[in-house]
Short mmCIF file of C-alpha atoms and ligand atoms in Angstrom, two decimals:
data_model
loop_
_atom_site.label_atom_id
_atom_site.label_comp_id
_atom_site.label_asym_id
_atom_site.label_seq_id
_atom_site.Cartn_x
_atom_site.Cartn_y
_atom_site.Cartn_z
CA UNK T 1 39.84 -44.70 28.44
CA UNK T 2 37.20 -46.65 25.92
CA UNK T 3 35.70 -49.81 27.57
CA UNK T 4 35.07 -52.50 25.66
CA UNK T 5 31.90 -55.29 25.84
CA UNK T 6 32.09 -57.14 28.15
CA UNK T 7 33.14 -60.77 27.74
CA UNK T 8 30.58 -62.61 29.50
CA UNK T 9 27.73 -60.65 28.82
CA UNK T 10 24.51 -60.35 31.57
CA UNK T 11 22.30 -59.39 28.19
CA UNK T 12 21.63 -63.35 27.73
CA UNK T 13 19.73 -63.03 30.95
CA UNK T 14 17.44 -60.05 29.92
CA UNK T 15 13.44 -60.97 29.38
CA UNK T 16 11.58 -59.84 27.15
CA UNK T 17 8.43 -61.41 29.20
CA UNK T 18 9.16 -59.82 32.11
CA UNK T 19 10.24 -56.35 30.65
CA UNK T 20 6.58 -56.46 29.04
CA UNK T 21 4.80 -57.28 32.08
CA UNK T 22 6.49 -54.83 34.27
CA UNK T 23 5.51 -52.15 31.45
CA UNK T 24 1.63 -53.99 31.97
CA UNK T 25 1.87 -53.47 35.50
CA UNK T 26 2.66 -50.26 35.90
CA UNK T 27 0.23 -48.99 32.52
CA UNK T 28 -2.13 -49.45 34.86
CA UNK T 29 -1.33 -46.42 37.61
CA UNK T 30 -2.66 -43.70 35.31
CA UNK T 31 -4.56 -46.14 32.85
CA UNK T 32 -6.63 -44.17 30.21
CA UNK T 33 -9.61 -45.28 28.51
CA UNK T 34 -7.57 -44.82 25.33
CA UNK T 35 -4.73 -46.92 26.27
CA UNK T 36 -2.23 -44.39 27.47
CA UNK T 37 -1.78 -42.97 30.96
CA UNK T 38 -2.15 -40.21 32.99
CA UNK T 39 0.15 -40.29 35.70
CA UNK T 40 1.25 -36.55 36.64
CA UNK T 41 4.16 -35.94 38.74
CA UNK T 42 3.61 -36.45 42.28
CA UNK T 43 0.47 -37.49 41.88
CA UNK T 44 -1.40 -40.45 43.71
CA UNK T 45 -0.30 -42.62 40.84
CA UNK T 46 3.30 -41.08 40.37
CA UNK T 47 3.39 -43.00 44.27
CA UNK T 48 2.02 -46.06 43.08
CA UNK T 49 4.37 -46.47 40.27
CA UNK T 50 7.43 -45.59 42.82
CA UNK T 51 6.07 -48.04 45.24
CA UNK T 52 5.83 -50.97 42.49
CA UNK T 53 9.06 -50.31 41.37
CA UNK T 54 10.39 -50.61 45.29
CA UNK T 55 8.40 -53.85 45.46
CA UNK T 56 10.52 -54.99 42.40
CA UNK T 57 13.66 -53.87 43.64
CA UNK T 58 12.76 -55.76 47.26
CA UNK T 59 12.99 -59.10 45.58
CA UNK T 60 16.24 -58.27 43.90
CA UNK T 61 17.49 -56.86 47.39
CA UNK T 62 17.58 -53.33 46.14
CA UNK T 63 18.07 -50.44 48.71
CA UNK T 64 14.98 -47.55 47.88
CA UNK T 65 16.29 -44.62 48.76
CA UNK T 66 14.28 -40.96 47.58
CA UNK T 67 16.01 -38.01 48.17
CA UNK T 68 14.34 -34.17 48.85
CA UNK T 69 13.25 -33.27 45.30
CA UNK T 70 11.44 -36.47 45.33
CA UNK T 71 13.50 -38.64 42.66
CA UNK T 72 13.02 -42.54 43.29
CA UNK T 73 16.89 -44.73 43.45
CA UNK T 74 17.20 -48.79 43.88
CA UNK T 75 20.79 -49.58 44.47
CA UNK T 76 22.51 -52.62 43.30
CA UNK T 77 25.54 -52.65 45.62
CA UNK T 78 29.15 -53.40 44.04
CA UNK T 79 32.13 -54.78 45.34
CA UNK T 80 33.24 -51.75 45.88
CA UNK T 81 30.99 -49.34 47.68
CA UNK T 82 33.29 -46.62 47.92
CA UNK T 83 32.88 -46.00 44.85
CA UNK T 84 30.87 -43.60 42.32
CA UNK T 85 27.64 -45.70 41.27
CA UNK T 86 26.58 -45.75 37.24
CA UNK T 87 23.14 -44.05 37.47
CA UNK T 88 20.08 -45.79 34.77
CA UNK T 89 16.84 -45.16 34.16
CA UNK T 90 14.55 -42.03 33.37
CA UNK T 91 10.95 -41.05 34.56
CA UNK T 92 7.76 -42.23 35.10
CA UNK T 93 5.04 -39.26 35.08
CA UNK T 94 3.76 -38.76 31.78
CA UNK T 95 2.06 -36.23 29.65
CA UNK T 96 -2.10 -36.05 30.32
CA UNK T 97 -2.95 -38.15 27.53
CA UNK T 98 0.60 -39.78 27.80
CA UNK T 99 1.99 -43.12 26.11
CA UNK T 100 3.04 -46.25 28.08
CA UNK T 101 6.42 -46.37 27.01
CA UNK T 102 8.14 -42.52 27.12
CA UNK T 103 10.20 -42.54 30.26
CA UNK T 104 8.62 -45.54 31.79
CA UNK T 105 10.42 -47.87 29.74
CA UNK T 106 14.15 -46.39 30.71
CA UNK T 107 12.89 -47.00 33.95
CA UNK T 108 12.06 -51.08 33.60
CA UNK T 109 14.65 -51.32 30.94
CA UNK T 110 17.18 -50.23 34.27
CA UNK T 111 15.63 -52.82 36.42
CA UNK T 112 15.48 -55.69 34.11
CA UNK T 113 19.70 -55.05 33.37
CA UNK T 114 20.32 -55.19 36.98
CA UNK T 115 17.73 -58.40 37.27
CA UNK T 116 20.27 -60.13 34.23
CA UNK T 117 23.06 -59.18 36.69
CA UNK T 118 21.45 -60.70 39.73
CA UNK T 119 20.40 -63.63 37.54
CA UNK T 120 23.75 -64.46 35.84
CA UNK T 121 25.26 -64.21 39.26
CA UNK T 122 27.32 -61.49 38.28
CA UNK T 123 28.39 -58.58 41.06
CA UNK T 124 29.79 -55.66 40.08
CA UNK T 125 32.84 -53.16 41.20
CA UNK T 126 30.93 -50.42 41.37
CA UNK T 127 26.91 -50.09 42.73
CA UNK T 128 24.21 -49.36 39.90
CA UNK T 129 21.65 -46.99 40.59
CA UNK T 130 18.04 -47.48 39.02
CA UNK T 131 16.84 -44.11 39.31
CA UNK T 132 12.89 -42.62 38.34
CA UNK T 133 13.38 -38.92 37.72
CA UNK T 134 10.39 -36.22 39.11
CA UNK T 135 8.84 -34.53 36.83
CA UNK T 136 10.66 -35.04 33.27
CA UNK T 137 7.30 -34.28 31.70
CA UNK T 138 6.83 -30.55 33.38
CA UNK T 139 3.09 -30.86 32.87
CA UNK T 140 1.52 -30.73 36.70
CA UNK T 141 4.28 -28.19 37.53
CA UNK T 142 6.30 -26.08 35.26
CA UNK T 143 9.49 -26.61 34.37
CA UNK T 144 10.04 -30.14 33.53
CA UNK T 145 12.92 -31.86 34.76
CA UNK T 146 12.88 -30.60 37.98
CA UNK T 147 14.09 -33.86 39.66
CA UNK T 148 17.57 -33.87 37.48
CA UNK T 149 17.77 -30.25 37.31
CA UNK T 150 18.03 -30.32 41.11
CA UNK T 151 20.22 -33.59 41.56
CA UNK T 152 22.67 -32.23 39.33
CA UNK T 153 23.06 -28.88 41.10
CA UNK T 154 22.00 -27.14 37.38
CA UNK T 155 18.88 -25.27 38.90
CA UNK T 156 18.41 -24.82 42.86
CA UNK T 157 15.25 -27.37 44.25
CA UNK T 158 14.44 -23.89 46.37
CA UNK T 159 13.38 -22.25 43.09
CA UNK T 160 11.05 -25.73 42.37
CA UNK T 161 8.90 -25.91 45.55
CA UNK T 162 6.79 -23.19 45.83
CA UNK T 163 5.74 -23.83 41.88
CA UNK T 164 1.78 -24.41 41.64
CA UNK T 165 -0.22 -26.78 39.54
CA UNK T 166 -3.29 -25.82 38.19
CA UNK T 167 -5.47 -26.55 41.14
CA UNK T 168 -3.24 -24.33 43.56
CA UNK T 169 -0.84 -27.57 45.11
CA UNK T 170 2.57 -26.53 45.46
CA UNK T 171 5.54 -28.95 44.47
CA UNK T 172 6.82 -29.61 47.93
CA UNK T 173 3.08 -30.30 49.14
CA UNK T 174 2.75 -32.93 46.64
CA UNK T 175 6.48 -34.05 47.72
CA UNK T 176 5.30 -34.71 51.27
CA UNK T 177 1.96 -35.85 50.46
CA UNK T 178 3.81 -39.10 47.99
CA UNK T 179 6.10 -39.37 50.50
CA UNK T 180 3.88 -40.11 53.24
CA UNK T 181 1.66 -42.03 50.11
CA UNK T 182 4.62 -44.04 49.49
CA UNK T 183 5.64 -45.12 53.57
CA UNK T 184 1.44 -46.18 53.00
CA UNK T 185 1.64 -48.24 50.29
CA UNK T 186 5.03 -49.90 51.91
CA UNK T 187 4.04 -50.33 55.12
CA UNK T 188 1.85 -53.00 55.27
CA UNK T 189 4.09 -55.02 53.26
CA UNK T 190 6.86 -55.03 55.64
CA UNK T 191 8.87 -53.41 53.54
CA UNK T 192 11.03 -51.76 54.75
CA UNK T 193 10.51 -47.50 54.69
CA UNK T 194 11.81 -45.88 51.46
CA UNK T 195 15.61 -44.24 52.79
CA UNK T 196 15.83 -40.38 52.33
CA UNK T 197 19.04 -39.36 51.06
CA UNK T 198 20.85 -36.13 50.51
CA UNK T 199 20.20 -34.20 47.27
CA UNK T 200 22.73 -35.08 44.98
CA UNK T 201 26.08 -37.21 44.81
CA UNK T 202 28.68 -38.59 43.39
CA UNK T 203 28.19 -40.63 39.42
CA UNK T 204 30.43 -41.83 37.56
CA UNK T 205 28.27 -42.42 34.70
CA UNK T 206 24.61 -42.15 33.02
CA UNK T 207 22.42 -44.54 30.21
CA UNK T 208 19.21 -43.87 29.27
CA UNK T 209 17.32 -45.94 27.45
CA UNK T 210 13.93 -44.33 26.04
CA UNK T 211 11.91 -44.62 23.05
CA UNK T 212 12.56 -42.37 20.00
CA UNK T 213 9.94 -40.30 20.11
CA UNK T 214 10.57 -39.72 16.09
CA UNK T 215 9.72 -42.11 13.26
CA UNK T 216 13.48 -42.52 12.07
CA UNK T 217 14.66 -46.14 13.27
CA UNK T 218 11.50 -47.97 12.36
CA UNK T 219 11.63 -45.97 8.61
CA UNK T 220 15.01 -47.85 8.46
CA UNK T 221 14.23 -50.95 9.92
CA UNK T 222 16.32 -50.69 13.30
CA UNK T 223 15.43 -51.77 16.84
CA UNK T 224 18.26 -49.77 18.01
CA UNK T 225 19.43 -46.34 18.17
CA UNK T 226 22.44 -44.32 19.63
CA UNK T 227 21.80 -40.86 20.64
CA UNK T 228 24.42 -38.46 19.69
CA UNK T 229 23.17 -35.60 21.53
CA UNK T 230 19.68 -32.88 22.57
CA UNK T 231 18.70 -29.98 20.69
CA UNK T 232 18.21 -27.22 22.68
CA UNK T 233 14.79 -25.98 24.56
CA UNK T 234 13.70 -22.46 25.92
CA UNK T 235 10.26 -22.54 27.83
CA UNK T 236 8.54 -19.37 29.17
CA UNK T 237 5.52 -18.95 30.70
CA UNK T 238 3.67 -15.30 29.53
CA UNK T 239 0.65 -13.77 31.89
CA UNK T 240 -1.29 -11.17 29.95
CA UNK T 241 -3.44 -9.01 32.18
CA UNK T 242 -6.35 -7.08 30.94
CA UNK T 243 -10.02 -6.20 32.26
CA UNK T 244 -13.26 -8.09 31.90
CA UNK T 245 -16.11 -6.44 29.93
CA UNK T 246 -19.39 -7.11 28.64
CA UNK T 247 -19.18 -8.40 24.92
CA UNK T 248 -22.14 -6.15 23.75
CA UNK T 249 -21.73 -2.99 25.19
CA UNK T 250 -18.21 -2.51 25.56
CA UNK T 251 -16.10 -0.75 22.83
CA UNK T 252 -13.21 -2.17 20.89
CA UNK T 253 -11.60 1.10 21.30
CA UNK T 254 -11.80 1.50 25.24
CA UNK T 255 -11.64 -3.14 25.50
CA UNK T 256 -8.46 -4.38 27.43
CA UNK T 257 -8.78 -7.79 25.64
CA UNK T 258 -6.35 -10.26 27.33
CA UNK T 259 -7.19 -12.75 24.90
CA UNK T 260 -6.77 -10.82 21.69
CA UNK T 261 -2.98 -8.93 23.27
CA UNK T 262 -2.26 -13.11 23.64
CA UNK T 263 -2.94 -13.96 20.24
CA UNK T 264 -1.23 -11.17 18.12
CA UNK T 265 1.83 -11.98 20.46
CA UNK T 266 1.42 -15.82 19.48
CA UNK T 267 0.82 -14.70 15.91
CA UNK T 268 3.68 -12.10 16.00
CA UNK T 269 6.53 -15.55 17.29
CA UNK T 270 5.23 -17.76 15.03
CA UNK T 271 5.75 -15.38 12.05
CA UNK T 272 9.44 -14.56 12.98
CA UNK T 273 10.35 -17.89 13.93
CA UNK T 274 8.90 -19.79 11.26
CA UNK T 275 11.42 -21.19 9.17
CA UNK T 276 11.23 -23.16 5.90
CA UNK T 277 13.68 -25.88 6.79
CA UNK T 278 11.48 -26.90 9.31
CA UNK T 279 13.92 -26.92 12.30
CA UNK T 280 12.61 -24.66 14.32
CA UNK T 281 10.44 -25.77 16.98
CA UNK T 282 7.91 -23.32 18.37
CA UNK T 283 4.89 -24.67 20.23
CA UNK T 284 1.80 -23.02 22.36
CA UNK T 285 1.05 -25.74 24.56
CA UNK T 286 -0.94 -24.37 27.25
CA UNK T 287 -3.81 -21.66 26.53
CA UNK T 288 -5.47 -20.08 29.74
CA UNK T 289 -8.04 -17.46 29.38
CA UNK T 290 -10.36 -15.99 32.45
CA UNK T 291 -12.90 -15.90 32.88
CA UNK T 292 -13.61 -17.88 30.31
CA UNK T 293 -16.95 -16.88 29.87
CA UNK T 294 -18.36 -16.43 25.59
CA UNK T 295 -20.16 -12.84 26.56
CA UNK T 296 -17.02 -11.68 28.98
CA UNK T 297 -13.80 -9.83 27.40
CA UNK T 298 -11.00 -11.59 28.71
CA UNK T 299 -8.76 -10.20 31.83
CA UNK T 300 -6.59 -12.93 31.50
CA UNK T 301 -4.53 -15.20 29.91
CA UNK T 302 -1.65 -17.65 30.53
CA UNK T 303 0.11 -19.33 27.92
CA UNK T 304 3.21 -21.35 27.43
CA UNK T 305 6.14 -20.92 24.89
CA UNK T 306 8.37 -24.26 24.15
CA UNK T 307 10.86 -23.26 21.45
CA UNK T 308 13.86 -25.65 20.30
CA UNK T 309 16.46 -25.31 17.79
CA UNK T 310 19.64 -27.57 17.78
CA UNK T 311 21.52 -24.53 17.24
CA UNK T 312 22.84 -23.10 20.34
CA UNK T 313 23.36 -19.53 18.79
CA UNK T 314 19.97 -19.50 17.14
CA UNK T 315 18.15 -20.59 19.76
CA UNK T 316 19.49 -17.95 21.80
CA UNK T 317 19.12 -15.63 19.13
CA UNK T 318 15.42 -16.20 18.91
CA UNK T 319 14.99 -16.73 22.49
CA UNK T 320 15.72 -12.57 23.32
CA UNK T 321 13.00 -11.95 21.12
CA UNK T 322 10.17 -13.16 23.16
CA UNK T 323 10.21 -10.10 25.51
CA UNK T 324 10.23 -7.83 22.52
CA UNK T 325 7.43 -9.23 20.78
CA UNK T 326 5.08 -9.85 23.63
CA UNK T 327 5.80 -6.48 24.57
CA UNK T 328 5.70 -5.12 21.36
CA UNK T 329 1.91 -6.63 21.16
CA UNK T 330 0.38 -6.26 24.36
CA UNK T 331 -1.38 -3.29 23.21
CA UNK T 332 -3.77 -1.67 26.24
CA UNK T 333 -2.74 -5.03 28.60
CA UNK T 334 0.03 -5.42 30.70
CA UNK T 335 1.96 -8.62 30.24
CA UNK T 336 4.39 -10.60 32.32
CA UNK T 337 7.04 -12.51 30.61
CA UNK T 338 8.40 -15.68 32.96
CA UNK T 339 11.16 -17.49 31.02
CA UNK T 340 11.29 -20.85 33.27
CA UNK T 341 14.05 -23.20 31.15
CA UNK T 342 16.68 -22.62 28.96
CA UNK T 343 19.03 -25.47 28.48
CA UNK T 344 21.65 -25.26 25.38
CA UNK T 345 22.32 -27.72 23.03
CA UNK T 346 24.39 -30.84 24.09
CA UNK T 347 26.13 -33.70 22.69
CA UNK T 348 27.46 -37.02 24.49
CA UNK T 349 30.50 -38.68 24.70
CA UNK T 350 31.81 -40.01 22.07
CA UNK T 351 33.54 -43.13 24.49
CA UNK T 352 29.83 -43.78 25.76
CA UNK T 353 28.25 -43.85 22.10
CA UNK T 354 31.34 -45.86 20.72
CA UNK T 355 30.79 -48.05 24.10
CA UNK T 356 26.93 -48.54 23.04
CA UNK T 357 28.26 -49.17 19.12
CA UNK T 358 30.39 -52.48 20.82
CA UNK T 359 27.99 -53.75 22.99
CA UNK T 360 25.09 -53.52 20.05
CA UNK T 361 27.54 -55.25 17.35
CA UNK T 362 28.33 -57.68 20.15
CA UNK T 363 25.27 -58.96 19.79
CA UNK T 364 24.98 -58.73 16.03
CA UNK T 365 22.23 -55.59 16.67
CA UNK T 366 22.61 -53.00 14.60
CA UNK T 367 22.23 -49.65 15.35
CA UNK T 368 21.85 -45.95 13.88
CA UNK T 369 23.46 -42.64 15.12
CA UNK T 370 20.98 -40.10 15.69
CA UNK T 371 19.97 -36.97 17.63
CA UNK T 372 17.06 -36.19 19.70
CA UNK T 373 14.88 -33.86 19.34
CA UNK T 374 12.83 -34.84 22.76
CA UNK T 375 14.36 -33.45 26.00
CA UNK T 376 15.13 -36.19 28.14
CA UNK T 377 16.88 -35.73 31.81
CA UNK T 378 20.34 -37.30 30.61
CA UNK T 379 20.53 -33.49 29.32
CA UNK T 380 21.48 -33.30 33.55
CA UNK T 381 23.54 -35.94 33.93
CA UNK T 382 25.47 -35.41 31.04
CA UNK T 383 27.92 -31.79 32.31
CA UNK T 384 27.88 -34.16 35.63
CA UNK T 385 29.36 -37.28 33.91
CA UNK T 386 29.91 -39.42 30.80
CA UNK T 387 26.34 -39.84 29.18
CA UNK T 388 24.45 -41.92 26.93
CA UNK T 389 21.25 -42.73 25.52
CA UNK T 390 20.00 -45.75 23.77
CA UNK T 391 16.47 -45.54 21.49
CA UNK T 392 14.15 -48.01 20.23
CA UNK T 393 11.39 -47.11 17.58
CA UNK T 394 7.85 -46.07 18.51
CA UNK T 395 5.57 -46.58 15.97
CA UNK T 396 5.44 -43.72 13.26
CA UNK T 397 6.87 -41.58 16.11
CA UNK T 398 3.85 -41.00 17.73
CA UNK T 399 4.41 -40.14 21.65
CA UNK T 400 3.10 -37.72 23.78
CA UNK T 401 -0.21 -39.37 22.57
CA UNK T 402 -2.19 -42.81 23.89
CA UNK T 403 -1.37 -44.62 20.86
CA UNK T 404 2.68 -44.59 21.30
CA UNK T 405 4.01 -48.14 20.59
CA UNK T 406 6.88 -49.99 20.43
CA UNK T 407 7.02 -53.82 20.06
CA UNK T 408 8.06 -56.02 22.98
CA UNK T 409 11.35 -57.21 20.72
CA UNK T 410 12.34 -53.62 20.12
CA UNK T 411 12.20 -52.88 24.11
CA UNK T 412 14.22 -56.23 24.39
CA UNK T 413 16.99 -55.12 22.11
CA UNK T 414 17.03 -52.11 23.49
CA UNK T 415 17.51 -53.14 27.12
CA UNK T 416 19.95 -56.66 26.42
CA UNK T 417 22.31 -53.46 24.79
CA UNK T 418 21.40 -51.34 28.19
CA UNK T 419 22.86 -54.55 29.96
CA UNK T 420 26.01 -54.94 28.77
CA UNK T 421 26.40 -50.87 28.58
CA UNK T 422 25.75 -51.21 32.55
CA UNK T 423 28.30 -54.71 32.83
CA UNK T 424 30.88 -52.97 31.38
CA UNK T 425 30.40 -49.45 32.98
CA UNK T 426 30.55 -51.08 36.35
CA UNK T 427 33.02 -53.35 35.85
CA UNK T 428 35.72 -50.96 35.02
CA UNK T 429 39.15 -52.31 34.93
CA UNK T 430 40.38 -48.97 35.95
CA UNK T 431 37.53 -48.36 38.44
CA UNK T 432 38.68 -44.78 38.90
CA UNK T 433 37.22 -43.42 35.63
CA UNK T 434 34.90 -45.32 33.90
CA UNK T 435 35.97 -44.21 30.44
O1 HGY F 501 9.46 -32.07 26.31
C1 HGY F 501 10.15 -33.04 26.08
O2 HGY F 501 10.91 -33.06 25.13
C2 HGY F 501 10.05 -34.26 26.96
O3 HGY F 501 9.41 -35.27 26.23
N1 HGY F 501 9.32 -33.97 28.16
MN1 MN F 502 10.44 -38.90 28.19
MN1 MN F 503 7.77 -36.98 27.27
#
């Protein structure tokens, strides 16, 4: 059943000071000398991010809670606590040479609705959960979204925890060591210990407000965009073994050249995927080659495949190819194809987008319908319950990259239409289903 905006809405108590500030604050966990941030999943600064945002939620009198895959919830209690919480927010590792605004901002833009709520003295039916997914970005460990993959049940936390980064540390390691990081940090504040919770549980709906990651609502002038649904992603991970050899003496003809099997299958994918209208997404992230050494053939390499397509079918349709051609080019090496993600196309609710579209024109802010081509972790949420996103622009779409922007009023916009989204989700007149 469509909700409508709400009639007194929280949005007038959003800041834009404070949103900025908290964005400040926690740029500096991961700072880079460029201006971005480095803040890997798990990592020492993943905990000191969590641990700010608990501080935060302390003086609102949010309840932290973390559960086993290591995903990070402040609860705003309802009236109601029998009932399903609305979940909001998104994640804050990054990419190595990572922006200050891609999945930090959902986070903040969360915290600040529920701080408009607490500040207009309104109390919802049903709780609100601010929630900091682990690892979105999939860069310390491989796959990404391993902290909504395993909340919603889609892949099994088992298969997550023995992953390795590239220095050996396995994903439930670096669980327990920012656990035990986190009860640190806490501690000596008297705060009270982060709650662990059970994997999982009960939502009865999702927003996610992150930048756009694409140049298209600042080339039209708009501070805020409605997400109509994710393209599609594939990611593999392909091991091609070979055999070292001296780069003088030995022989093309009797070489088992890792690195040269890698690149004619690289060569081969991009050749049959290329396609002219540009849709296709095929990208060689991560290049690994042992030993590494100019005078050594290689034995090894590693490399990544990240291939999207919006087209469920033609994703697929590409995506049974990679075996073939990797196989097809391995020549004398042996190679090892690992697919690790493969997550179809999706598309949200049309209630939740037309429920964004009234709470924007509520407040006179115009908006724009568009898709995203960034994976985000309401890709999760969304089989699990009704789903939305919300965009603002980022500056000539530049992200994954220390010079992402997006202007303090843009975030602002962004986050009063988050607020009313999150009023009117949680104060349901028919609290059974939320739309
Ligand atoms: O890969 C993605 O699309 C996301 O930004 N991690
Ligand atoms: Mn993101
Ligand atoms: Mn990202």
């Amino acid at each position: 059943m469509p909700l409508n905006a709400p009639d007194q809405p929280v949005s007038r108590h959003v800041s834009q000071q404070r949103l900025q500030a908290r964005l400040d604050t926690l740029a500096r966990f991961g700072a880079t000398a460029k201006g971005g941030v480095d803040r890997q999943a798990l990592s020492r600064e993943d905990a000191l991010a969590q641990a700010q945002m608990v501080r935060w939620g302390h003086e609102l009198g949010l309840k932290a809670s973390r559960d086993p895959a290591g995903n990070l919830f402040l609860r705003f209690e309802g009236l109601d606590d029998g009932l399903p919480p609305v979940l909001s927010g998104s994640h804050l590792d990054s990419q190595p040479t990572g922006g200050r605004f891609d999945g930090v901002f959902g986070v903040v833009a969360a915290l600040e609705a529920v701080q408009a709520m607490v500040e207009a003295g309104h109390r919802p039916v049903r709780a609100i959960e601010v929630v900091a997914w682990m690892n979105e970005e999939g860069s310390r460990f491989a796959p990404g979204m391993m902290g909504s993959a395993a909340f919603s049940g889609a892949r099994e936390l088992d298969e997550f925890l023995p992953v390795r980064d590239g220095a050996g540390i396995r994903v439930d390691e670096a669980l327990a060591a920012t656990r035990s990081g986190l009860d640190e940090l806490l501690a000596p504040e008297g705060l009270s210990p982060v709650v662990l919770r059970p994997l999982g549980g009960p939502v009865a709906a999702y927003v996610e407000a992150h930048i756009e990651q694409g140049p298209v609502l600042e080339r039209v002038g708009l501070s805020v965009g409605i997400v109509s649904g994710i393209q599609g992603k594939h990611t593999w991970r392909i091991e091609v073994l070979g055999e070292a050899a001296h780069a003088g003496t030995s022989t093309r003809a009797e070489r088992k050249d890792a690195l040269m099997a890698a690149l004619a299958m690289v060569q081969a994918m991009a050749q049959v995927f290329h396609d002219e209208d540009d849709v296709t997404k095929f990208t060689v992230g991560r290049f690994e080659v042992e030993p590494n050494a100019p005078s050594v053939v290689a034995s090894r390499a590693v490399f990544s495949i990240d291939l999207r397509h919006p087209d469920t079918d033609r994703l697929n349709a590409m995506s049974q190819q990679v075996q073939r051609l990797c196989t097809e080019h391995r020549g004398p090496c042996e190679v090892v194809v690992q697919r690790l993600s493969a997550a179809d196309s999706l598309s949200f609710s049309a209630d939740m987008r037309q429920l964004a579209q009234d709470c924007a024109q509520a407040q006179d802010i115009a908006t724009l319908e568009l898709p995203s081509a960034a994976g985000h972790d309401a890709r999760y949420l969304n089989p699990l319950a009704p789903s939305a996103m919300l965009f603002v622009p980022c500056h000539l779409g530049i992200t994954h990259n220390e010079a992402e922007y997006a202007s303090p009023h843009d975030l602002w916009l962004g986050t009063r239409v988050l607020a009313d989204m999150l009023q009117a989700l949680t104060t349901a007149s028919s609290p059974e289903s939320v739309t």
